Short mmCIF file of C-alpha atoms in Angstrom, two decimals:
data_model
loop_
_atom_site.label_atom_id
_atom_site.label_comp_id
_atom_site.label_asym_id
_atom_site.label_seq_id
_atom_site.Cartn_x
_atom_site.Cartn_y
_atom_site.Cartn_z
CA UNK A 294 16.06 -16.27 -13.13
CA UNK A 295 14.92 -19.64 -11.72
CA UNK A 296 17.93 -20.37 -9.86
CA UNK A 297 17.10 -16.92 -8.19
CA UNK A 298 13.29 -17.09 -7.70
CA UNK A 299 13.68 -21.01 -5.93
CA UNK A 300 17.08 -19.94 -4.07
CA UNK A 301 15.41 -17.67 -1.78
CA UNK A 302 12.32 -19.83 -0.43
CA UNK A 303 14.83 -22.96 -0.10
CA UNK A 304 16.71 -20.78 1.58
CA UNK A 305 14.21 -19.05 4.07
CA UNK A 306 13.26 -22.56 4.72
CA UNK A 307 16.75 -23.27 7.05
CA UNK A 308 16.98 -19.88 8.33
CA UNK A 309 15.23 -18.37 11.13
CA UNK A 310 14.80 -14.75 9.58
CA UNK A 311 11.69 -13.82 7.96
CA UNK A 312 12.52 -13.40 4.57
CA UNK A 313 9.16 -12.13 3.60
CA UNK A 314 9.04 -9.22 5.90
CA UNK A 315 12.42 -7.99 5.18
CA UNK A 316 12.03 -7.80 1.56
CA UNK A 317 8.95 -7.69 0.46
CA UNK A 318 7.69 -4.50 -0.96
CA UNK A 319 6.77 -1.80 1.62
CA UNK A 320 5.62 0.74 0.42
CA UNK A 321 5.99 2.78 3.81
CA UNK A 322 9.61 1.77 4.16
CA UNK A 323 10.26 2.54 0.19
CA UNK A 324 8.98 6.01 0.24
CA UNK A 325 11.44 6.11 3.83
CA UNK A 326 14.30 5.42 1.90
CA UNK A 327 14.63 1.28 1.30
CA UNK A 328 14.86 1.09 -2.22
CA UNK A 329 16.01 -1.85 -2.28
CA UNK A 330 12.96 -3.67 -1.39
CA UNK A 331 11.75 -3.22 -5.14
CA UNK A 332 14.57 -5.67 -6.32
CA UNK A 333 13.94 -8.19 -3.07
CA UNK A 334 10.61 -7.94 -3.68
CA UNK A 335 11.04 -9.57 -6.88
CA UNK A 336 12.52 -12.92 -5.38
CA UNK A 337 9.67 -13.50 -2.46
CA UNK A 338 6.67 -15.61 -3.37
CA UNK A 339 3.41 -16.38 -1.49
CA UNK A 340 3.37 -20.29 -2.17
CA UNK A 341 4.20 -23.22 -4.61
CA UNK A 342 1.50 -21.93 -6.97
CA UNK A 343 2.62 -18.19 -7.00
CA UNK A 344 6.32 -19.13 -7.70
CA UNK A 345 5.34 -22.03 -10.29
CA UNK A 346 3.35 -19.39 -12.11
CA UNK A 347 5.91 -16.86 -12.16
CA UNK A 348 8.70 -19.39 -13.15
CA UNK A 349 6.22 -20.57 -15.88
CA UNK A 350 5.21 -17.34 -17.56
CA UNK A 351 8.42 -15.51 -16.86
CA UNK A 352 10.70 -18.14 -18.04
CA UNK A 353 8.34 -18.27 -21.24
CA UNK A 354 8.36 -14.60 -21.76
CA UNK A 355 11.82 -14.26 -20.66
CA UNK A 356 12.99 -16.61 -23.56
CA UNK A 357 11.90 -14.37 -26.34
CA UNK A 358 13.28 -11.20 -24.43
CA UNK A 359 16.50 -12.96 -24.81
CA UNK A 360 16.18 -14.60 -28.54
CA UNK A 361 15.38 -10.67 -29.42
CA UNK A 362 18.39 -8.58 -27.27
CA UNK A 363 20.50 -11.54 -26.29
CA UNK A 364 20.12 -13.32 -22.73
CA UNK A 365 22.56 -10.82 -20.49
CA UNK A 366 20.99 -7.46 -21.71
CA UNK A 367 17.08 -8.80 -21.99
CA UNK A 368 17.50 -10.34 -18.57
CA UNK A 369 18.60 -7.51 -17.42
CA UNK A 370 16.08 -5.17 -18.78
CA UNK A 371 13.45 -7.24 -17.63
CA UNK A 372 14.91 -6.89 -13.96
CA UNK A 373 15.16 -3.03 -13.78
CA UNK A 374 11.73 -2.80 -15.18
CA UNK A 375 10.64 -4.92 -12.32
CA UNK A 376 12.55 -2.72 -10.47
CA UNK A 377 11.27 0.52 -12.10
CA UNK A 378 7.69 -0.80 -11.96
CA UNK A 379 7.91 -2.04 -8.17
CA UNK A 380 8.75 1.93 -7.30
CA UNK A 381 6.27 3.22 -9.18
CA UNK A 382 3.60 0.86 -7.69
CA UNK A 383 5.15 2.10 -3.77
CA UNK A 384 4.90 5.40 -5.10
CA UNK A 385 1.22 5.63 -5.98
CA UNK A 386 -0.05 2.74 -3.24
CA UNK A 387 -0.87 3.99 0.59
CA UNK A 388 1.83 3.59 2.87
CA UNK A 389 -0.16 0.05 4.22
CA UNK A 390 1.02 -1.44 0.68
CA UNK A 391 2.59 -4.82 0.58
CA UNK A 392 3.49 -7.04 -2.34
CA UNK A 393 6.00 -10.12 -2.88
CA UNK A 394 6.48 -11.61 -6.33
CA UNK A 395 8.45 -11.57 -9.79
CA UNK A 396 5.47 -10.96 -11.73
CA UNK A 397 6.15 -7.44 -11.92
CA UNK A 398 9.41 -8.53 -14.13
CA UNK A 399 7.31 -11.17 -16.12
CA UNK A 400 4.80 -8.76 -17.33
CA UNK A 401 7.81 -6.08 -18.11
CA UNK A 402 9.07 -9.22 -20.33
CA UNK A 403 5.94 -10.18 -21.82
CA UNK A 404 5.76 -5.77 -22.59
CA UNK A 405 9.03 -5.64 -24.47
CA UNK A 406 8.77 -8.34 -26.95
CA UNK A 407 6.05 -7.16 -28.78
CA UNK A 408 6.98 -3.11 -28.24
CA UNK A 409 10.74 -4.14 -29.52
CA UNK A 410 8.96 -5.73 -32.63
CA UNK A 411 6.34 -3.58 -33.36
CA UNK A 412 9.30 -0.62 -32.85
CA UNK A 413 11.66 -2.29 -35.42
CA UNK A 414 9.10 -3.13 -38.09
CA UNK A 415 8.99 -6.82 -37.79
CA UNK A 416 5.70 -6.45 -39.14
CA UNK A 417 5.39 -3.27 -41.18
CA UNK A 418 3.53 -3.78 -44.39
CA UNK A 419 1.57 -6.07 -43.44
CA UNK A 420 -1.67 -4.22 -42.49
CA UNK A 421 -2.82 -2.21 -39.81
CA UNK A 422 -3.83 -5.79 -37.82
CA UNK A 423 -0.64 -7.44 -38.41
CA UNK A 424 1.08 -4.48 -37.59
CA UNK A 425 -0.26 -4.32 -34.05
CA UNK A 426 -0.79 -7.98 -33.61
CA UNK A 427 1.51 -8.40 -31.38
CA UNK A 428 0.49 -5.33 -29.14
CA UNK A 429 -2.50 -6.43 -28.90
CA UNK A 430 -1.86 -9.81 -28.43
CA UNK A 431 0.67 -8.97 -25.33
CA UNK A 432 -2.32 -6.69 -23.65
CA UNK A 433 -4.97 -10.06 -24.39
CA UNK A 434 -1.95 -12.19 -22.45
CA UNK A 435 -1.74 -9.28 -19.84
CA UNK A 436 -5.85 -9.40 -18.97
CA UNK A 437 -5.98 -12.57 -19.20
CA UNK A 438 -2.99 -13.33 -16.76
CA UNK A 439 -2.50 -10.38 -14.40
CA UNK A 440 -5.73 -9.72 -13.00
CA UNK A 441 -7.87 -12.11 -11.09
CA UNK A 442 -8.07 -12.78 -7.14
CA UNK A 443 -8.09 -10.10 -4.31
CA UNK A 444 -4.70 -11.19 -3.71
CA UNK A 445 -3.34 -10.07 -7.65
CA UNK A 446 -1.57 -6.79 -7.18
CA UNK A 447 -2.67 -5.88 -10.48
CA UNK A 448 -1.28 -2.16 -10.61
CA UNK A 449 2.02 -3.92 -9.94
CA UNK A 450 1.23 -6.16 -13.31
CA UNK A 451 0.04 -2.35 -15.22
CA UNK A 452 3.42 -0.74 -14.32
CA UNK A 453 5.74 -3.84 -15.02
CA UNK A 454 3.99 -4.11 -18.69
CA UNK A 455 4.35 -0.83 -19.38
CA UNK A 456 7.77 -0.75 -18.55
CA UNK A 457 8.21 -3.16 -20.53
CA UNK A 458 6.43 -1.45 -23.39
CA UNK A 459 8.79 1.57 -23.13
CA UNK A 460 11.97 -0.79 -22.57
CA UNK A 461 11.48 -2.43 -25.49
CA UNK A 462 10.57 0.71 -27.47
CA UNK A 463 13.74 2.18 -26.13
CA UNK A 464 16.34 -1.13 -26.76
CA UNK A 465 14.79 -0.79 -30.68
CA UNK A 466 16.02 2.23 -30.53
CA UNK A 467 19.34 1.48 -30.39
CA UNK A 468 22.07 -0.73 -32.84
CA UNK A 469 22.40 -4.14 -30.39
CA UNK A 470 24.77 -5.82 -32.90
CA UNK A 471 27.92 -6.80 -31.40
CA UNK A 472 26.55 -5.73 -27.62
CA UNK A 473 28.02 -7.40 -25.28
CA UNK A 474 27.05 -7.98 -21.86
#
């Protein structure tokens, strides 16, 4: 994830192509047909600040993603519900709509941690607040964290948490012993 999210800017800074413009999300040039600029999207950052953050929060989040479903498969979820949640977001935006930035994948983290342990009964039986504890404390983290400046794509933030709510609803769904990825 880090090596990923700082590759691309230490990159960009020795090349002559404009990273930004090629991959950011467009959501013109999505609904035309380049998917792919969901995924790109999600390794293109504004400034020091806006990468630092994301590194901070998703690197955070990301950790108990992967202490619940193992690093390789909770990294990976987190990714295609950045992915999922970057389409989405080109879907319902105008055609004008640009966006760079892994936050969409840090919120989907920070979604399926508390959906995967509210799905599997980490805290059943211990009241209705305990129960949903973590729910709620995940949507606190999420206003607290994803909205803010005119710059905050917060719809981008919405969708990647509630991928992340339905990933991790989803992956407690399933038997993960002995998964290997």
């Amino acid at each position: 994830y880090m090596f990923v999210i700082w590759f691309i800017p230490a990159l960009a800074a020795f090349s002559e192509l404009d990273f930004r413009a090629l991959g950011r999300l467009d959501a013109g040039a999505v609904m035309s047909g380049e998917w792919w600029r969901a995924a790109t999207a999600l390794t293109l950052h504004a400034d020091m600040g806006h990468i630092a953050s994301n590194s901070l929060f998703g690197c955070v989040f990301g950790l108990f993603v992967g202490r619940y479903l193992g690093s390789g498969l909770g990294w990976l979820l987190v990714l295609v519900c950045g992915i999922a949640a970057n389409l989405l977001n080109a879907l319902v935006q105008p055609d004008q709509f640009r966006a760079i930035g892994a936050s969409t994948a840090t919120f989907a983290a920070l979604g399926i941690v508390p959906a995967f342990g509210w799905r599997k009964g980490f805290f059943r039986g211990r009241g209705f607040k305990r129960g949903f504890a973590p729910l709620f404390g995940a949507i606190a983290l999420l206003a607290y964290t994803g909205f803010g400046s005119e710059n905050v794509d917060a719809l981008g933030h919405i969708f990647g948490f509630a991928a992340g709510i339905g990933m991790g609803l989803l992956a407690a769904r399933r038997d993960l012993t002995g998964l290997t990825l």
